[in-house]
PDB file of C-alpha atoms in Angstrom:
ATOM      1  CA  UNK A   1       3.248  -5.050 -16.748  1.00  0.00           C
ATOM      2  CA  UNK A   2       2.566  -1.952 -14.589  1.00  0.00           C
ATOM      3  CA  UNK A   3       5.919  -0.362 -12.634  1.00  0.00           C
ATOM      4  CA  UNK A   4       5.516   1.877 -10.232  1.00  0.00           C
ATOM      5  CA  UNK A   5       9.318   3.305  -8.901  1.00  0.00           C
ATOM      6  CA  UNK A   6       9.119   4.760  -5.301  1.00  0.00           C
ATOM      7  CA  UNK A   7      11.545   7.499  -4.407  1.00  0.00           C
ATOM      8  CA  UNK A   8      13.345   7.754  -2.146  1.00  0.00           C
ATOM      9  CA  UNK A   9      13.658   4.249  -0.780  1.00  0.00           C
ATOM     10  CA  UNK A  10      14.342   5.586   2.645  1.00  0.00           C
ATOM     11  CA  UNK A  11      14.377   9.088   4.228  1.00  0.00           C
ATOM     12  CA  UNK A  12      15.693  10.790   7.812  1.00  0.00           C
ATOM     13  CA  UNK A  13      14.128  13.531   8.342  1.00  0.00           C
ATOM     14  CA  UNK A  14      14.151  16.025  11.434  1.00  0.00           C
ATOM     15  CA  UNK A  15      11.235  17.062  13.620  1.00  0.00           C
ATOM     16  CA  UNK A  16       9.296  19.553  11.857  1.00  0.00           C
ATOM     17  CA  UNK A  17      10.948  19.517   8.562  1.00  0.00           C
ATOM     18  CA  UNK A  18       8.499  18.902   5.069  1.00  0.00           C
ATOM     19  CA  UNK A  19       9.083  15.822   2.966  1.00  0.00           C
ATOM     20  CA  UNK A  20       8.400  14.945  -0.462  1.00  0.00           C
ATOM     21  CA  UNK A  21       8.050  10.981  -1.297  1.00  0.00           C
ATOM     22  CA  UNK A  22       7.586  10.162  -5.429  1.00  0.00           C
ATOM     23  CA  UNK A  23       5.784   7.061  -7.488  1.00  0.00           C
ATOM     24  CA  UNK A  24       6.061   6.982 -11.057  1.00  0.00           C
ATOM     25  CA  UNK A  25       4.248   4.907 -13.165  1.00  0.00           C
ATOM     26  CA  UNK A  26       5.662   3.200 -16.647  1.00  0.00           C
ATOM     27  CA  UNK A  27       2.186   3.263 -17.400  1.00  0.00           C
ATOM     28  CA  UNK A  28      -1.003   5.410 -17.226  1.00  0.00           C
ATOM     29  CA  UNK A  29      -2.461   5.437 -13.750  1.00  0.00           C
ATOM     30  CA  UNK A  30      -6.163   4.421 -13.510  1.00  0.00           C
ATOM     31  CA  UNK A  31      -6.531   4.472  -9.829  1.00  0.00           C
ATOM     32  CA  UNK A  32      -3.183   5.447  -7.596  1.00  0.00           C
ATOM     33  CA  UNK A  33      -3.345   4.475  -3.514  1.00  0.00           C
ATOM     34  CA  UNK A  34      -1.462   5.643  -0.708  1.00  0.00           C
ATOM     35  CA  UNK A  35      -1.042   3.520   2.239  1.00  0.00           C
ATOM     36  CA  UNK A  36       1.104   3.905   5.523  1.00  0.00           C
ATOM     37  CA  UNK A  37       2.522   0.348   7.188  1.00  0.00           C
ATOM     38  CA  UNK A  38       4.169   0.509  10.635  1.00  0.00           C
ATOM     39  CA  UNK A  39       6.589  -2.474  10.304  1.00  0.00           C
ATOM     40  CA  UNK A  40       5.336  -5.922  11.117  1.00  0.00           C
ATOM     41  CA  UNK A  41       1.864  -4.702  10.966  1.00  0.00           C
ATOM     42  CA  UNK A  42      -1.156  -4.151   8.072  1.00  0.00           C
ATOM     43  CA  UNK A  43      -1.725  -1.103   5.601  1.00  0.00           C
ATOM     44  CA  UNK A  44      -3.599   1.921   6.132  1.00  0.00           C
ATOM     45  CA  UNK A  45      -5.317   3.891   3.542  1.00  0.00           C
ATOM     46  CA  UNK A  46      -4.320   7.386   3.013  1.00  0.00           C
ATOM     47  CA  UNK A  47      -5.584   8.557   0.283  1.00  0.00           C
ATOM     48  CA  UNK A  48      -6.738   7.964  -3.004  1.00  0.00           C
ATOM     49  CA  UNK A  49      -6.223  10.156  -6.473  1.00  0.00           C
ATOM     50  CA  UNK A  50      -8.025   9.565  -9.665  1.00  0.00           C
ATOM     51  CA  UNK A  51      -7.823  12.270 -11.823  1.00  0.00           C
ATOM     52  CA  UNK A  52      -5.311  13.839 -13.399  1.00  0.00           C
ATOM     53  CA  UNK A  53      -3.898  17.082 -11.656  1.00  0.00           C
ATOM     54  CA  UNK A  54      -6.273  15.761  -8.470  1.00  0.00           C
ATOM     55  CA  UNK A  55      -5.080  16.804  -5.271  1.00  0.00           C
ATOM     56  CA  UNK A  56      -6.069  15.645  -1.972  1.00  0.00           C
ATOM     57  CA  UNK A  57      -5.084  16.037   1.802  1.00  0.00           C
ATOM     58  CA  UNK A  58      -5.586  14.642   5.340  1.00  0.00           C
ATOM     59  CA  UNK A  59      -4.191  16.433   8.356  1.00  0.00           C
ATOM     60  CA  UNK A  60      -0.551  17.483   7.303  1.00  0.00           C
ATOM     61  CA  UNK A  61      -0.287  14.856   3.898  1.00  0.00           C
ATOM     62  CA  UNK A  62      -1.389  15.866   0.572  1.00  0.00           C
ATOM     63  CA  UNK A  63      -1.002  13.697  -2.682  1.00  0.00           C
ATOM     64  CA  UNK A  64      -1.594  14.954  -5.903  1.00  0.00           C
ATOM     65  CA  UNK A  65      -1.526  13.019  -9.167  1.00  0.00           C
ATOM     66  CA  UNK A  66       0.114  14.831 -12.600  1.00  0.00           C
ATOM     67  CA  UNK A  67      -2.221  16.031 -15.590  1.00  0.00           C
ATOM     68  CA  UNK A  68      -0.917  13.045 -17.297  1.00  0.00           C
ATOM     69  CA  UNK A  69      -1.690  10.353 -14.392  1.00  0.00           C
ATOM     70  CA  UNK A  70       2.157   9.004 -14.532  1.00  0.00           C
ATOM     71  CA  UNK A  71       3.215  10.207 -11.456  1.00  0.00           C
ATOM     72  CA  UNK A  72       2.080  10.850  -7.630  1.00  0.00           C
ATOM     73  CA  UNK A  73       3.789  12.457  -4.728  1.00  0.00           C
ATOM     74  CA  UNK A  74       3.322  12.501  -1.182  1.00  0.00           C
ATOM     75  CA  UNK A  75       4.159  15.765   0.714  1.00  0.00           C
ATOM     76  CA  UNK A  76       4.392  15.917   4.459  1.00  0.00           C
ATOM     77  CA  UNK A  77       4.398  19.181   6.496  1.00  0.00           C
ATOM     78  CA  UNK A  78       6.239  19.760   9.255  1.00  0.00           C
ATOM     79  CA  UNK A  79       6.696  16.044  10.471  1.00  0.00           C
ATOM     80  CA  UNK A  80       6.350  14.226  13.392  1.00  0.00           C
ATOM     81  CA  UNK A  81       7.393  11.120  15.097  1.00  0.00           C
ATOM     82  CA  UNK A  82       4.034   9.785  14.545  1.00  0.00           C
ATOM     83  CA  UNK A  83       4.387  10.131  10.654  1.00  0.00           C
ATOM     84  CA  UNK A  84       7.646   7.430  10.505  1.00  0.00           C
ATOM     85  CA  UNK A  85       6.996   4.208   9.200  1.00  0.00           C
ATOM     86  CA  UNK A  86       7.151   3.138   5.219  1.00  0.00           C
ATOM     87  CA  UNK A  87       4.681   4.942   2.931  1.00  0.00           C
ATOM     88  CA  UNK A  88       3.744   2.458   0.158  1.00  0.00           C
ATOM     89  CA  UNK A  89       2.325   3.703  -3.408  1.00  0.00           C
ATOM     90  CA  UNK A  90      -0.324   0.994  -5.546  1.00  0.00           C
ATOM     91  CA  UNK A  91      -2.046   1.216  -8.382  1.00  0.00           C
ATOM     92  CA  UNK A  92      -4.515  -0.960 -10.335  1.00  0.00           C
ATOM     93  CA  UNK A  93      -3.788  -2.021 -13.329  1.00  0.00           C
ATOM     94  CA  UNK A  94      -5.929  -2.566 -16.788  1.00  0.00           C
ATOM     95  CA  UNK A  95      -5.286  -6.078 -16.328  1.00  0.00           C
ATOM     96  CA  UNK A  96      -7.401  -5.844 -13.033  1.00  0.00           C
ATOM     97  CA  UNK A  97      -4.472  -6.665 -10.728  1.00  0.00           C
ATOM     98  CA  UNK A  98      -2.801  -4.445  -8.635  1.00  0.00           C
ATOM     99  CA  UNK A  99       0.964  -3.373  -8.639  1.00  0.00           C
ATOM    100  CA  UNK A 100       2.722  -1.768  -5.476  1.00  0.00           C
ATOM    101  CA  UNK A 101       5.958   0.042  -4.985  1.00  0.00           C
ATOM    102  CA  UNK A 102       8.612  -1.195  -2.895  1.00  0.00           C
ATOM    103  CA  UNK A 103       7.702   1.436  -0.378  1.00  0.00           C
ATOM    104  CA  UNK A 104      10.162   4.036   1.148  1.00  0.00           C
ATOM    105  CA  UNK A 105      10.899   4.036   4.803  1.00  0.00           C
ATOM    106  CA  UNK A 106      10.720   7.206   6.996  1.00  0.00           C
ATOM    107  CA  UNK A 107      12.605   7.705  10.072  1.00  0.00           C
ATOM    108  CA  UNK A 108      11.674  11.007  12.044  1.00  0.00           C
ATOM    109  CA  UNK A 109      13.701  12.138  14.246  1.00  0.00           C
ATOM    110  CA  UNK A 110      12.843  14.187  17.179  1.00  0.00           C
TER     111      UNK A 110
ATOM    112  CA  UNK B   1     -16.638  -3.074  15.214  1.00  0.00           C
ATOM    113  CA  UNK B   2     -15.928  -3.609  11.558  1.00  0.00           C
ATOM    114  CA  UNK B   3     -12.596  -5.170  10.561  1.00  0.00           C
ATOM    115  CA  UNK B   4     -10.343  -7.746   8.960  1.00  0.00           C
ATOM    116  CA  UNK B   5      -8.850 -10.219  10.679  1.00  0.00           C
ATOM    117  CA  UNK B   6      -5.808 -12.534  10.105  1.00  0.00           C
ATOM    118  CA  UNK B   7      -4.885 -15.167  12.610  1.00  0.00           C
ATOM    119  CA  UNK B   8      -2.367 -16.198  13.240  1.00  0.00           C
ATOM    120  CA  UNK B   9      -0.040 -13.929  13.534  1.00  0.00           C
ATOM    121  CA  UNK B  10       2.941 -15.796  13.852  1.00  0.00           C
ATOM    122  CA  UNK B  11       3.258 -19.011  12.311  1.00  0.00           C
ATOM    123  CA  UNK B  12       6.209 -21.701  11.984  1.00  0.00           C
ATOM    124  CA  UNK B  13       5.944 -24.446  10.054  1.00  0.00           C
ATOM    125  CA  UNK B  14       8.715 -26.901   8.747  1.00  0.00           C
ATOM    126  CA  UNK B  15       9.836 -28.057   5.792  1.00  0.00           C
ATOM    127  CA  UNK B  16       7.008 -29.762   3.603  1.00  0.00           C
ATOM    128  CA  UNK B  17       4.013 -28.916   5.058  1.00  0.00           C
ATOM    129  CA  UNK B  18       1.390 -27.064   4.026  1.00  0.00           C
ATOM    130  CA  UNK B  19      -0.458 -24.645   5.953  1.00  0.00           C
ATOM    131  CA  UNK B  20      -3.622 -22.625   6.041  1.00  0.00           C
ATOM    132  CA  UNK B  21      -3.663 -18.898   6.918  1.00  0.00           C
ATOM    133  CA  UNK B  22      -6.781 -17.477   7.747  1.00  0.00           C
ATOM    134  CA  UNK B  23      -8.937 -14.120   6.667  1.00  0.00           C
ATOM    135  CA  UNK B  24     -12.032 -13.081   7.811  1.00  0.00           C
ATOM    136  CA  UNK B  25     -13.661  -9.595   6.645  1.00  0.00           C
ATOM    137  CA  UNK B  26     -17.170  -8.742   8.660  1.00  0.00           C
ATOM    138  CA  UNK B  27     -17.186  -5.193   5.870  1.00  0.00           C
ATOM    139  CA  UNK B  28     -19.307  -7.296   3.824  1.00  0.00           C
ATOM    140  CA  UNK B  29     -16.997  -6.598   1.030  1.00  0.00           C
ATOM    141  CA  UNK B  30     -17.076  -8.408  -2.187  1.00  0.00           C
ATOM    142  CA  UNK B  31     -13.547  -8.215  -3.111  1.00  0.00           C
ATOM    143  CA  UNK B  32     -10.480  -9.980  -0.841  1.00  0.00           C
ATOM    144  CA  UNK B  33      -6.699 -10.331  -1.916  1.00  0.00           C
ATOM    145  CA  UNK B  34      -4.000 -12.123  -0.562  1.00  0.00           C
ATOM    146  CA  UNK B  35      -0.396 -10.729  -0.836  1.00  0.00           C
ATOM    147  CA  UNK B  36       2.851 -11.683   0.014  1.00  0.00           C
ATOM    148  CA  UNK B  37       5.555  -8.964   1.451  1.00  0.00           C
ATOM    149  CA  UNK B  38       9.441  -9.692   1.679  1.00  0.00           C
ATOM    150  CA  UNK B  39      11.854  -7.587   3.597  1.00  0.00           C
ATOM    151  CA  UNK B  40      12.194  -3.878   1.294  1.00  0.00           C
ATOM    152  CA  UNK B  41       9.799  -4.687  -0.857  1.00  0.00           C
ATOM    153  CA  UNK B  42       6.433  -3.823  -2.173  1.00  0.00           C
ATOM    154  CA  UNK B  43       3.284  -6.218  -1.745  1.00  0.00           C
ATOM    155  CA  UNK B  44       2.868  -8.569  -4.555  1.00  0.00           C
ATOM    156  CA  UNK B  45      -0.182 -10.256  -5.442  1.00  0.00           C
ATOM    157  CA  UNK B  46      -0.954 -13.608  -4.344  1.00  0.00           C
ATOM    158  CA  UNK B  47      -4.702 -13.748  -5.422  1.00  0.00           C
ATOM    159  CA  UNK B  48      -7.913 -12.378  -5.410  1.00  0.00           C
ATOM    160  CA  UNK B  49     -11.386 -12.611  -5.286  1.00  0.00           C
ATOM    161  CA  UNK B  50     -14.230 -10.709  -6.485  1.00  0.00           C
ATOM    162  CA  UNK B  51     -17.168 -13.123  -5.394  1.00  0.00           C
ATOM    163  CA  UNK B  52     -17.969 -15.708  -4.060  1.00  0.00           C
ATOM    164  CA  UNK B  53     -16.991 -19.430  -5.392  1.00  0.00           C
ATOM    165  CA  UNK B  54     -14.453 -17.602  -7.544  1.00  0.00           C
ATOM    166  CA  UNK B  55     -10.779 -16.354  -7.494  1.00  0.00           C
ATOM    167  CA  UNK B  56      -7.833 -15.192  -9.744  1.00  0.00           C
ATOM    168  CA  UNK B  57      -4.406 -15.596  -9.870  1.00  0.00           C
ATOM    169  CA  UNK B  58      -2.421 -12.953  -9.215  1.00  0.00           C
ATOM    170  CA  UNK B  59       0.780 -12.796 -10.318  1.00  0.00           C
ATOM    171  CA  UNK B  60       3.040 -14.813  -7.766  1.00  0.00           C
ATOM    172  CA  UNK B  61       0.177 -18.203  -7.465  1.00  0.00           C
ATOM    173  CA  UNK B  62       2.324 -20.917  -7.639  1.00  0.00           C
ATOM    174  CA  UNK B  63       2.858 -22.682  -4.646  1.00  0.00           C
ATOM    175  CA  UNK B  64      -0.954 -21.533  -3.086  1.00  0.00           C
ATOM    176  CA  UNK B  65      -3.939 -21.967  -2.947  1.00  0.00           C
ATOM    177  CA  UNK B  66      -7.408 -19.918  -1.894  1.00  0.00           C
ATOM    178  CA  UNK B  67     -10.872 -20.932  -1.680  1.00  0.00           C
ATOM    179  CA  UNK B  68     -14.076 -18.413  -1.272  1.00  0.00           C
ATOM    180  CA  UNK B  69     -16.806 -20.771  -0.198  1.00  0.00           C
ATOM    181  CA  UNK B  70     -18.176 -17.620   2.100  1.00  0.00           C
ATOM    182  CA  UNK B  71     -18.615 -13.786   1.353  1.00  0.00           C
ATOM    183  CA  UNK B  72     -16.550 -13.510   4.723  1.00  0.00           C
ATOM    184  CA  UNK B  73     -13.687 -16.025   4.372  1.00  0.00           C
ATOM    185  CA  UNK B  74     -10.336 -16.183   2.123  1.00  0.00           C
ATOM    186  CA  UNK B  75      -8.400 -18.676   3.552  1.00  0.00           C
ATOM    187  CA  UNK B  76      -4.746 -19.102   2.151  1.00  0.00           C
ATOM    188  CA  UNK B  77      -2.623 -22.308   1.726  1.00  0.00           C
ATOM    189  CA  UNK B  78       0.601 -22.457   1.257  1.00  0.00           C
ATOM    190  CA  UNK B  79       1.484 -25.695   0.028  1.00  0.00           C
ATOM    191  CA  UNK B  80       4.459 -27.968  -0.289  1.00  0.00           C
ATOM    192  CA  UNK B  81       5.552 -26.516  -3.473  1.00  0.00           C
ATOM    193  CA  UNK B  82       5.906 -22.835  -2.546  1.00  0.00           C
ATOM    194  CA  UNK B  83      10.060 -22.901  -3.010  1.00  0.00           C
ATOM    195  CA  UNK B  84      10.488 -19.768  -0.408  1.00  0.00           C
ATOM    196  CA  UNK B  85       7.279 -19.651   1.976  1.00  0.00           C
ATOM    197  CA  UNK B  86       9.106 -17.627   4.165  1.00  0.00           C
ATOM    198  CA  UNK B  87       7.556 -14.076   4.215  1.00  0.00           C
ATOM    199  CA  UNK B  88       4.793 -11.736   5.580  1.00  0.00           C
ATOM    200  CA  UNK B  89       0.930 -12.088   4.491  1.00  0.00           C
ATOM    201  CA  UNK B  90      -1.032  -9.695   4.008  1.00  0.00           C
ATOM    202  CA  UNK B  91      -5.377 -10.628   3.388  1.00  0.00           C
ATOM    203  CA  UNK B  92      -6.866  -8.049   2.239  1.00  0.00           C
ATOM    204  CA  UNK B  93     -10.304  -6.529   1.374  1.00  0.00           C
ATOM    205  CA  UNK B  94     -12.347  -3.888  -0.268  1.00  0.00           C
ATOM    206  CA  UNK B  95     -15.715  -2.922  -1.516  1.00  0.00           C
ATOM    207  CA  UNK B  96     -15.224  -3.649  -5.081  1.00  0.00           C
ATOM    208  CA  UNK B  97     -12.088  -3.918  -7.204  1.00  0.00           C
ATOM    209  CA  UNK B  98     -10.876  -0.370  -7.976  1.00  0.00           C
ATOM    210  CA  UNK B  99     -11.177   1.100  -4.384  1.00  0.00           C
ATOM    211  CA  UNK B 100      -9.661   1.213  -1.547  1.00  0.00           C
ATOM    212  CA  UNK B 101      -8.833  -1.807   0.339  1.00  0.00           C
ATOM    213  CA  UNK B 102      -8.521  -2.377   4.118  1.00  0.00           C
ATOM    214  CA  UNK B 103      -5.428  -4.340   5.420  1.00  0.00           C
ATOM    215  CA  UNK B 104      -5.339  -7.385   7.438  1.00  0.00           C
ATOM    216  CA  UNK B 105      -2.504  -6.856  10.499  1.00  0.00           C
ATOM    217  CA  UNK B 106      -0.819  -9.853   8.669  1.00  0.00           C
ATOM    218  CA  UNK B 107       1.042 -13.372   9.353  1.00  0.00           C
ATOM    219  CA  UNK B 108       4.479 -13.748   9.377  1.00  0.00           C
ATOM    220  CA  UNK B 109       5.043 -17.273   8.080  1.00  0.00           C
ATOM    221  CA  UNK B 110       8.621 -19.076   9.347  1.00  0.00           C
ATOM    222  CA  UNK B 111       9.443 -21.800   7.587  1.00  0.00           C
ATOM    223  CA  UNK B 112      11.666 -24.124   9.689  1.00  0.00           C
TER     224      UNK B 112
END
C-alpha cells in the first residue's frame, strides 16, 4: 500500500521565520493534497499538485511536487500566528483509496 | 451557502451500542468518504462512496457501516463490534474521486 512519511512531525517556529514541511511517497504520486486542520475541527484544502516539477502557491504557501512525483513540500514565508495548526499531506492511490500522512503540527510563536 | 455538515459534534455513547453519525453535503457532489482520526495521526479511510446506492470499503471497515440511499446523505454507524470506537470523524466530500475534497467540522465519538 501507498506511504506517505510527513516531516517534521511537529515544528516551533518564530514570527516571521520561513518553514519547510516534507511528504514522501513509497510510491508514485498520482494526485498529492495539502490540507490545513485547526485541532478538533475539519480539513481545509490548500492546494493541489499533479504534475511532476508542478508548483503552486496561495498567499505566503507554495507546494511543489518533484520531477519524479515521490515527494512534496510545503514552504511557508515569513509565518504568522494564523498559519499554526497541523498541515496534513494525502494522496490517492491506484487502488482508488486515499492515504494521508500523520500530519505535522505547527506552533508559531509570536 | 454551500457546505458539509456533520452533527453531532460531540457524541458519548456506552459500551455496546451502536450509533449513527450523520453527513449531509448540499455541493451536489458525487463522491463522500468517511474517515476516522486518532490523536497524532493521519486520517484513515473508513469508506466511500462514489454514487448513489453504492459504497466501498476503505481500509479500516470493520466495525461500520454506511448507506447512500440519497446524493446528499452518508450516514455512518458504528456498531457494536468496532473494538476502539473512540476517535474523531471526519465525512467528507468531493466532486469526483481524484479531486479535492471538502471536510466535514467532524464528531468526536466518546465511548463510555
Amino acid at each position: 500500500s501507498q506511504e506517505l512519511e510527513q516531516s517534521p512531525q511537529s515544528l516551533i517556529v518564530q514570527e516571521g521565520k520561513n518553514l519547510t514541511i516534507n511528504c514522501t511517497s513509497s510510491k508514485t504520486l498520482y494526485g498529492l493534497y495539502w490540507y490545513k486542520q485547526k485541532y478538533g475541527e475539519g480539513l481545509i484544502f490548500l492546494m493541489m499538485l499533479q504534475k511532476g516539477g508542478e508548483e503552486k502557491s496561495h498567499e505566503k504557501i507554495t507546494a511543489k511536487l518533484d520531477e519524479k512525483k515521490q515527494q512534496s513540500s510545503l514552504h511557508i514565508t515569513a509565518s504568522q500566528p494564523s498559519h499554526a495548526g497541523i498541515y496534513l499531506c494525502g494522496a490517492d492511490t491506484n487502488a482508488g483509496k486515499s492515504t494521508f500522512g500523520d500530519g505535522t503540527t505547527l506552533t508559531v510563536k509570536p | 451557502d454551500g457546505g458539509i455538515t456533520q452533527s453531532p459534534k460531540y457524541l458519548f455513547r456506552k459500551e455496546g451500542q451502536n450509533v449513527t453519525l450523520s453527513c449531509e453535503q448540499n455541493l451536489n457532489h458525487d463522491a463522500m468518504y468517511w474517515y476516522r482520526q486518532d490523536p497524532g495521526q493521519g486520517l484513515r479511510l473508513i469508506y466511500y462512496s462514489q454514487i448513489v446506492n453504492d459504497f466501498q470499503k476503505g481500509d479500516i471497515a470493520e466495525g461500520y457501516s454506511v448507506s447512500r440511499e440519497k446524493k446528499e446523505s452518508f450516514p455512518l454507524t458504528v456498531t457494536s463490534a468496532q473494538k476502539n470506537p473512540t476517535a474523531f470523524y471526519l465525512c467528507a466530500s468531493s466532486p469526483l474521486r481524484g479531486l479535492e475534497a471538502f471536510f466535514g467540522q467532524g464528531t468526536r465519538l466518546t465511548v463510555v
